[in-house]
Amino acid sequence: MHNEPDNAAEVTRRLDEQLRLRPHFAERIHRELLMTLHRRGIASIDSIHDEARKRAGLSKREILDDPNQAERDRWDERERELVESVTREYVARHFVPADVDDVVNLTLKREEVQSLEYVATKTNASFRELADKVQRFCELPPGETKLAPAEVVGTRVALIRHFVSDQLEFIGIAKNHLKIRDFDDITRRTLGSDRGMGRIGGKAGGMLLAHRILADLETDDEPYLPVAIPDSYYLRSDVVEDFLRLNRLDEYQNQKYKPIEDVAREYPLIRGVFRNGDFPLKVVHQLRRILADTGTDPLIVRSSSLLEDRFGTAFCGKYASVFVANQGTVEQRLRALFGAIAEVYASVMAPDPILYRREHNLIDYVEEMAVLIQRVVGVRFGDFLFPPIAGVAFSRNEYRWSPRIKREDGLMRIVMGLGTRAVDRSGSEYPRMVALGAPTLRAESDAKEILRCAQRTVDVMDLKRNRLRSIRLPELLASGRDLPMLDKIVSVARDDELYMPPTQRVDADPAALCITFDKLLRATPFVERVREMLARLENVYGVPVDLEFATDGEKFYVLQCRTQSQAADCGPVTIPSEIPHEDVVFDAHRHVRTALVEGIEYIVYIDSATYNALPSREARLELARVVGRINHKLPAKSFVLIGPGRWGSNDIRLGVPVRYADINHCCMLIEVARQKDGFAPEVSFGTHFFQDLVEAGIHYLPLYPDEEGNRFNEAFFKNAPNALIDLLPDDAAFQHSIHVIHVPAASGGRTLTVAMDAETDHAVAHLTR
């Protein structure tokens, strides 16, 4: 198709203008025009060359059949000018002005990409040097024609390695999804010195990658809850080194090599020292700009270490995340932000992450802590700000309470308010557990049990009191009923039954409302939306994933994404059918996962009555520390821990407040619910605590001794000799609260075996030789 003369003239004028503006790119622009003519089938490269030779009075090029012979002649300057002239004539006849602009833009992008890759592959490139190159590339218009993937993938890899992560598994996925233009926003939101270079860390990288993967999935112009990420800023990993040097805190870098007891004892002091440290002046100015941009919106300061959320080492909940209500004068808000960042830095020296690093052979890795600063996702409701819905979703469901539930369908834990209650073990209430393949199927048997277990307390940012706060639902709703999605969140309790609100407006008495999410799960595409996201992420990652999220009713915010911790598959387990009654120590028929644990030599048992009898909070905290000392004294994986309610609960009334470092050597963790004491195990799948158990290979089992059909050999626990004093003489004061049973000594040389079969929902602990 040939252009009309006027159009051909316009194309020529456009090309001349482009060449006049970019004379040093003239040769490359002509070369790209020639290649484009060839690709479009308008004129081949050889035909244009032959026509140029003909005009020069030369014969056609001789085609050599012998690959070992070189061409006999090279272009001279006259031939080169004629090739360009012929190329321009074809362009004028067959292109439109926009084609010329596109080719020029492609040439410039190719030049900028090559220049960017050169800088990005330099080991000593500074942040400012590389950021300027990224931003210069992104100033070019996108254009219709894209660079081929092979031309940009090397640059993407170099940028990911410089700015995000050097883990090859992450790079292998991210290079196919994170575009060069994605780094424009990252560099403009990154904090640190211009001369330095650090990374934004694992948590930030996982969030950005998941968002890009899911955003590419969106095909609908107006999807239900379009995917987004919170307004985010990235404090680079090298800033912590500047902080340590400025405050002369380098000595604490060697905390990781001390005995874990010393680490635990010294950590509170380190936190205090860090919180009072100063920041580099450049960072102070940058943080002031963040506060100017965010105003008085609440913030969350999150860890994003270089080791965090990596493939195989998730570090779930190991480092600090600190909410900042962000109210008051600029100076007050700035001091609060300083303190939160310093606390995240200090958490590198906490006992749990240090122990975790030792177990995963990462203790000698120089851990650099990046920090992710984000606006809290939520809506303003009276004096409070919080997301109507938040939670965590898993592409594989390891907790199945019905044969109708399939492992591959995934599972979700959702709460009203901030997602802290979805990932932590706190309070005498539960998040809503949703089997994504059967979302209306509940673990509770009836409305009474649902009411007893339902979430009643909501975590919010209290803007008036300037802090994170837990508030009861009726008090929260005293601010009004115009909360987005309220009708999707609550049900109305009436006559021992639960009813979904018939309209969007909820007029019932707040005291009669129960957080169930029934309408969300039954009458919206929310579950299907989450399933699609998990399926997409698992397909791209190649392994199961977990996804933390929140919604304000308008968008679905990705907060975190990482590979899902999975227990090893031990194969089918058959429960022995003829175990002598006197050899049974306990059995269970609820929430059983398949496993076989043999050769158990010790049982560390805490009775609910003796735990309740402890006189003070301090006594219960000290009991937890004694458990930690037992954990480090006994041979690893030789013992089980059996205790009341919820191990690791934030509420010491509901269970022993152990840390990961207090339980990591046990082979099994058992939680006992006694009706008379009011203790109840939490089905903890999905919490950071549960992820710790999975990664450490610790099996979990809840016991309900008072339910009909369950056996619990109290005589064995009470009459067996207590080895606590022999094990820890200095902790003899706790011999009435902690019973350490040496199983062979108490059973004539036998050990304990626990057989668990998820298919029959049955577990038995029995003495064996």
Short mmCIF file of C-alpha atoms in Angstrom, two decimals, residues 3 52 96 112 136 176 255 384 472 679:
data_model
loop_
_atom_site.label_atom_id
_atom_site.label_comp_id
_atom_site.label_asym_id
_atom_site.label_seq_id
_atom_site.Cartn_x
_atom_site.Cartn_y
_atom_site.Cartn_z
CA ASN A 3 0.97 6.69 0.55
CA ALA A 52 21.67 1.20 -3.32
CA VAL A 96 2.56 7.01 8.42
CA GLU A 112 18.48 3.44 27.15
CA ARG A 136 15.37 8.45 32.31
CA ASN A 176 9.02 -12.45 33.86
CA GLN A 255 24.45 -10.96 69.58
CA PHE A 384 -11.29 4.85 64.35
CA ARG A 472 -15.76 -4.66 71.36
CA PHE A 679 -9.54 -23.58 78.33
#
